[in-house]
Coordinates of C-alpha atoms in Angstrom, one line a residue:
X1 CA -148.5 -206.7 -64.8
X2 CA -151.3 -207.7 -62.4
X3 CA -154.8 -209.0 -63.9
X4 CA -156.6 -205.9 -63.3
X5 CA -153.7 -203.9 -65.4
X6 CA -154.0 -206.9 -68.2
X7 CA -158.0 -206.1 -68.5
X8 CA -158.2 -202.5 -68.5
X9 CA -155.2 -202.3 -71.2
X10 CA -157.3 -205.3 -73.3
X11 CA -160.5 -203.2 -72.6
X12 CA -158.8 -199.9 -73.9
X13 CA -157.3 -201.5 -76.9
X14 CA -160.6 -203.2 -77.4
X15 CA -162.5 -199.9 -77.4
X16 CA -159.9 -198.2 -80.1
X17 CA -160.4 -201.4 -82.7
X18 CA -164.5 -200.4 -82.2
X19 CA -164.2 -196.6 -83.1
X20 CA -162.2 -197.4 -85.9
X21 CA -164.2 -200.3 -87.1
X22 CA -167.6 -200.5 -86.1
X23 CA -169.1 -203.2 -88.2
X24 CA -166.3 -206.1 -87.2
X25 CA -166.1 -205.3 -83.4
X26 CA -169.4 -205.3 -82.3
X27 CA -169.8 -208.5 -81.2
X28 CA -166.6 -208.7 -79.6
X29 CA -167.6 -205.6 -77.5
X30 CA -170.6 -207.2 -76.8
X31 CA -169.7 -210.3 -75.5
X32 CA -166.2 -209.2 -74.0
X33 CA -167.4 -205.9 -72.3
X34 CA -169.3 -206.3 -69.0
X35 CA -172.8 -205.2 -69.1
X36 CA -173.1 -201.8 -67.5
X37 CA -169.6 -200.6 -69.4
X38 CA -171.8 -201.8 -73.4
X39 CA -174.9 -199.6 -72.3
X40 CA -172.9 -196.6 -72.6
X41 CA -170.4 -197.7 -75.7
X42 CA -173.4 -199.3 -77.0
X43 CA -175.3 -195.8 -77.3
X44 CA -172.3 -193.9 -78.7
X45 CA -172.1 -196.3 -81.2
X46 CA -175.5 -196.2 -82.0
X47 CA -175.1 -192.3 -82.1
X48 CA -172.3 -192.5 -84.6
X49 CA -174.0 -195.4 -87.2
X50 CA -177.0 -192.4 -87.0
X51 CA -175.1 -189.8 -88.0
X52 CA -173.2 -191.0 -90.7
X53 CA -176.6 -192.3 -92.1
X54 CA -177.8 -188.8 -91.8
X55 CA -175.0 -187.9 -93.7
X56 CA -175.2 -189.6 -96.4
X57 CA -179.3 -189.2 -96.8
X58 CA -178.4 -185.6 -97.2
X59 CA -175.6 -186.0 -99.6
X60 CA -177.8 -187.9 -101.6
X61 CA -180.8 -185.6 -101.6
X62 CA -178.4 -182.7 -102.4
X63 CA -177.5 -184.7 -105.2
X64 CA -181.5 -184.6 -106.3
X65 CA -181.8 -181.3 -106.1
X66 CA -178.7 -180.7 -108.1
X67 CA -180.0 -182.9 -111.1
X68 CA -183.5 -181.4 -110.7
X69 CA -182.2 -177.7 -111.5
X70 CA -180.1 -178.7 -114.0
X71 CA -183.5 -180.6 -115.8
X72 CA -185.1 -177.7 -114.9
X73 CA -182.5 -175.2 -116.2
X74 CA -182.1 -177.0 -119.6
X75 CA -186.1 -178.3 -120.3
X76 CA -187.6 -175.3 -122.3
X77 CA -191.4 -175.5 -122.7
X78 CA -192.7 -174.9 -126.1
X79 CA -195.9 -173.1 -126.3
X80 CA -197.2 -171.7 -129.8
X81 CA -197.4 -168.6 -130.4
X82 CA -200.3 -166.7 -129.7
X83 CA -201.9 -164.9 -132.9
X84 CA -202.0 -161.1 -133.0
X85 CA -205.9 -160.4 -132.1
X86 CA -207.7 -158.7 -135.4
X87 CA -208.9 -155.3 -135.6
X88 CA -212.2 -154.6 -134.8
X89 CA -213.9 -151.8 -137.4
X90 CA -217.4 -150.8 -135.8
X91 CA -219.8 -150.3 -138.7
X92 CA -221.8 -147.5 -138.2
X93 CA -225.9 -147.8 -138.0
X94 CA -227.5 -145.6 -140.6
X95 CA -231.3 -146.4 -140.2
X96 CA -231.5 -144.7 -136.9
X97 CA -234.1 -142.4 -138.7
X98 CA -236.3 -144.9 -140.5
X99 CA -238.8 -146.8 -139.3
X100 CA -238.7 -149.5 -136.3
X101 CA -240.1 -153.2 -138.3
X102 CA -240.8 -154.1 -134.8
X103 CA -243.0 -150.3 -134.0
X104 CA -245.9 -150.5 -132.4
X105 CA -247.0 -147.6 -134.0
X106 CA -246.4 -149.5 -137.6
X107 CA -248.8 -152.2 -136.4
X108 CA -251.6 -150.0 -136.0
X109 CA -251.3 -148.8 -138.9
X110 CA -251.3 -151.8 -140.8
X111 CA -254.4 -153.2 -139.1
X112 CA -256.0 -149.9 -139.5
X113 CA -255.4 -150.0 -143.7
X114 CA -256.5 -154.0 -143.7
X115 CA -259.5 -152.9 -141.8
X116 CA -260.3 -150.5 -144.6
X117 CA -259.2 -152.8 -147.0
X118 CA -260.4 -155.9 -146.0
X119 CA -260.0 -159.1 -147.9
X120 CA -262.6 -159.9 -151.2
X121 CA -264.0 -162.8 -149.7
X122 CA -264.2 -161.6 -145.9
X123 CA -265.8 -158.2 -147.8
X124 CA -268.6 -160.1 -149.3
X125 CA -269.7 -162.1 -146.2
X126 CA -269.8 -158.7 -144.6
X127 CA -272.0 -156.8 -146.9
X128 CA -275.0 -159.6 -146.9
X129 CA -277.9 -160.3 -144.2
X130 CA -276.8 -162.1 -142.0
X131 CA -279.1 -166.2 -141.5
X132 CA -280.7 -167.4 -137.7
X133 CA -278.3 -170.6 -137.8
X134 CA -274.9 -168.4 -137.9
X135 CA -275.6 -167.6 -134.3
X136 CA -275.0 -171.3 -133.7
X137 CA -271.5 -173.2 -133.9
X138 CA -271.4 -175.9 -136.2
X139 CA -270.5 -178.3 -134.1
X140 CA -273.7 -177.7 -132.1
X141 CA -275.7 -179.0 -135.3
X142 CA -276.2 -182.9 -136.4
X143 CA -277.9 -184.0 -139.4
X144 CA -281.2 -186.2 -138.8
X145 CA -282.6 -186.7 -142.3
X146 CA -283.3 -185.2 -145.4
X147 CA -286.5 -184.7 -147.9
X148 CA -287.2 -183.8 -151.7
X149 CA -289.3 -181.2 -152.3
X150 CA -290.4 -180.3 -156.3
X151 CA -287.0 -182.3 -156.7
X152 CA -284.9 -180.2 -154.7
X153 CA -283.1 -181.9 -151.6
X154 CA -283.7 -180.2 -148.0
X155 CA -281.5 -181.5 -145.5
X156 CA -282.9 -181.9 -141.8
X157 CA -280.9 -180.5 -139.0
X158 CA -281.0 -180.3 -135.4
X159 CA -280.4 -177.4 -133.4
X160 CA -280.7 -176.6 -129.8
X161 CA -283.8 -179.3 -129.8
X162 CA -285.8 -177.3 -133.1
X163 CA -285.6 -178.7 -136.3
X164 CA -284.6 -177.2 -139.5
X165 CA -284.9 -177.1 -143.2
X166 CA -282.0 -175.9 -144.9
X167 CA -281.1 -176.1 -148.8
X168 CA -277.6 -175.4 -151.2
X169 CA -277.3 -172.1 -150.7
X170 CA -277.9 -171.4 -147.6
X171 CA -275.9 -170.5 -144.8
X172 CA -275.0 -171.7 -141.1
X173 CA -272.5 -171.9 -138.4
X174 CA -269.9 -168.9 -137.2
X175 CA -267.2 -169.7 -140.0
X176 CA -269.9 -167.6 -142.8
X177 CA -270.9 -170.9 -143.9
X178 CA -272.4 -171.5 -147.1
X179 CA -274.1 -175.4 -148.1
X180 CA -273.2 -176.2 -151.4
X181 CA -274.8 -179.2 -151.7
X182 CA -277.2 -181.8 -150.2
X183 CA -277.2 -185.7 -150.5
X184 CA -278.8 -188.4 -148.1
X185 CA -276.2 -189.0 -145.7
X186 CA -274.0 -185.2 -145.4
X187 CA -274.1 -181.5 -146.0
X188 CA -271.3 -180.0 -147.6
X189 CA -270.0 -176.6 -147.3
X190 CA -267.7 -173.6 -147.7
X191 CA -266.6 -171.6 -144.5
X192 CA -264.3 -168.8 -144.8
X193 CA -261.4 -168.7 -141.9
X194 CA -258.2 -167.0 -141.3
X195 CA -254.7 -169.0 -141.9
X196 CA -252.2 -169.2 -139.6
X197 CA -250.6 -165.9 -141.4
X198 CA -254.0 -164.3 -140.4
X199 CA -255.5 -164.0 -144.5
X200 CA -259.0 -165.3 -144.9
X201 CA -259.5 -168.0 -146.7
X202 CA -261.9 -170.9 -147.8
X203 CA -261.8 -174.2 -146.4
X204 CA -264.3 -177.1 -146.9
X205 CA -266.9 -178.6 -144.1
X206 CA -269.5 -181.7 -144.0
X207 CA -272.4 -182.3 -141.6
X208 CA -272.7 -185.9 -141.3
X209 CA -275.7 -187.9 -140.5
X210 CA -276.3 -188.7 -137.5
X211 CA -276.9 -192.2 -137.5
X212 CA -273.4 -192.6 -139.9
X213 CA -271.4 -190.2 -137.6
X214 CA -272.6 -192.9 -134.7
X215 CA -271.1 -195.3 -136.9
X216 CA -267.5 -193.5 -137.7
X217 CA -267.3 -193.3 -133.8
X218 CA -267.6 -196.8 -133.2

């Protein structure tokens, strides 16, 4: 057998031991088999490792997708019951015919029987004369002094630059004012107002002096 023979049988024998045992002849093929003769062998080997990787990638995620029905087949969710919804009984509305509490019309009425009713102590302020310092707020007045006259105190007040002399009993500002009494440094008196729920009412008032209200302020 001549050399040439001797190499191509060592070469064919050589590639038969590769295809059936990959991992232990790959170096010899590489170091035995001339370089342009491994390019090829070297790609179908290449080809071959790929697709028995391939292979068993997919084996394994069929195998996943197996075990996830079967999880999925045999996990049953539990969710509570939901409760039968209740009956709803609509009440009928039997006041359609009386009267609206929130009418208009109602309102009128009701202001028009306070006016002719109106309250005692609002009823008495309207039935007298009415005094020249109730034009003036009393707020607009100060105190500047009082006198004694046949032992009866007058208090001195200032109002829109005039002076005046007023006694108990008298009346001033818008509120139907009324002095009840007079010392040296205030005027007391009784206004009638409404309340917040709109009655009239009494309520208590003072007109300092002025020279003790410049004190309070400091």
């Amino acid at each position: 057998m001549t050399a040439t023979e001797m190499t191509a049988t060592e070469m064919t024998a050589r590639q038969m031991t590769a295809m059936l045992s990959p991992e232990l002849c790959l170096a010899d093929q590489t170091a035995a088999i001339p370089s342009r003769a491994a390019r090829p062998l070297a790609l179908a080997l290449a080809l071959m490792l790929g697709t028995g990787l391939l292979a068993g990638c997919e084996g394994e995620t069929q195998q996943l997708q197996e075990w996830m029905e079967q999880q999925r087949r045999e996990v049953r969710p539990s969710v509570a019951p939901l409760a039968a919804p209740k009956k709803f009984n609509p009440v009928p509305y039997a006041n359609a015919q009386q009267v609206d509490p929130f009418s208009t019309q109602k309102l009128s009425v009701a202001l028009k029987q306070e006016s002719k009713q109106p309250n005692s102590l609002l009823a008495a302020e309207m039935n007298r004369r009415k005094e020249p310092l109730e034009a003036f707020p009393l707020d607009a007045m100060s105190m500047v002094g009082s006198v004694a006259k046949a032992g009866r105190p007058f208090a001195l007040l200032r109002v829109d630059n005039l002076l005046y002399q007023v006694k108990a009993g008298d009346y001033l500002g818008q509120n139907y004012g009324r002095i009840l009494r007079i010392t040296e440094t205030e005027v007391a008196l009784r206004e009638v107002v409404q309340d917040a729920a709109g009655e009239w009412t009494e309520r208590n008032a003072t007109l300092q002096l002025q020279e003790r209200a410049q004190e309070k302020a400091r």
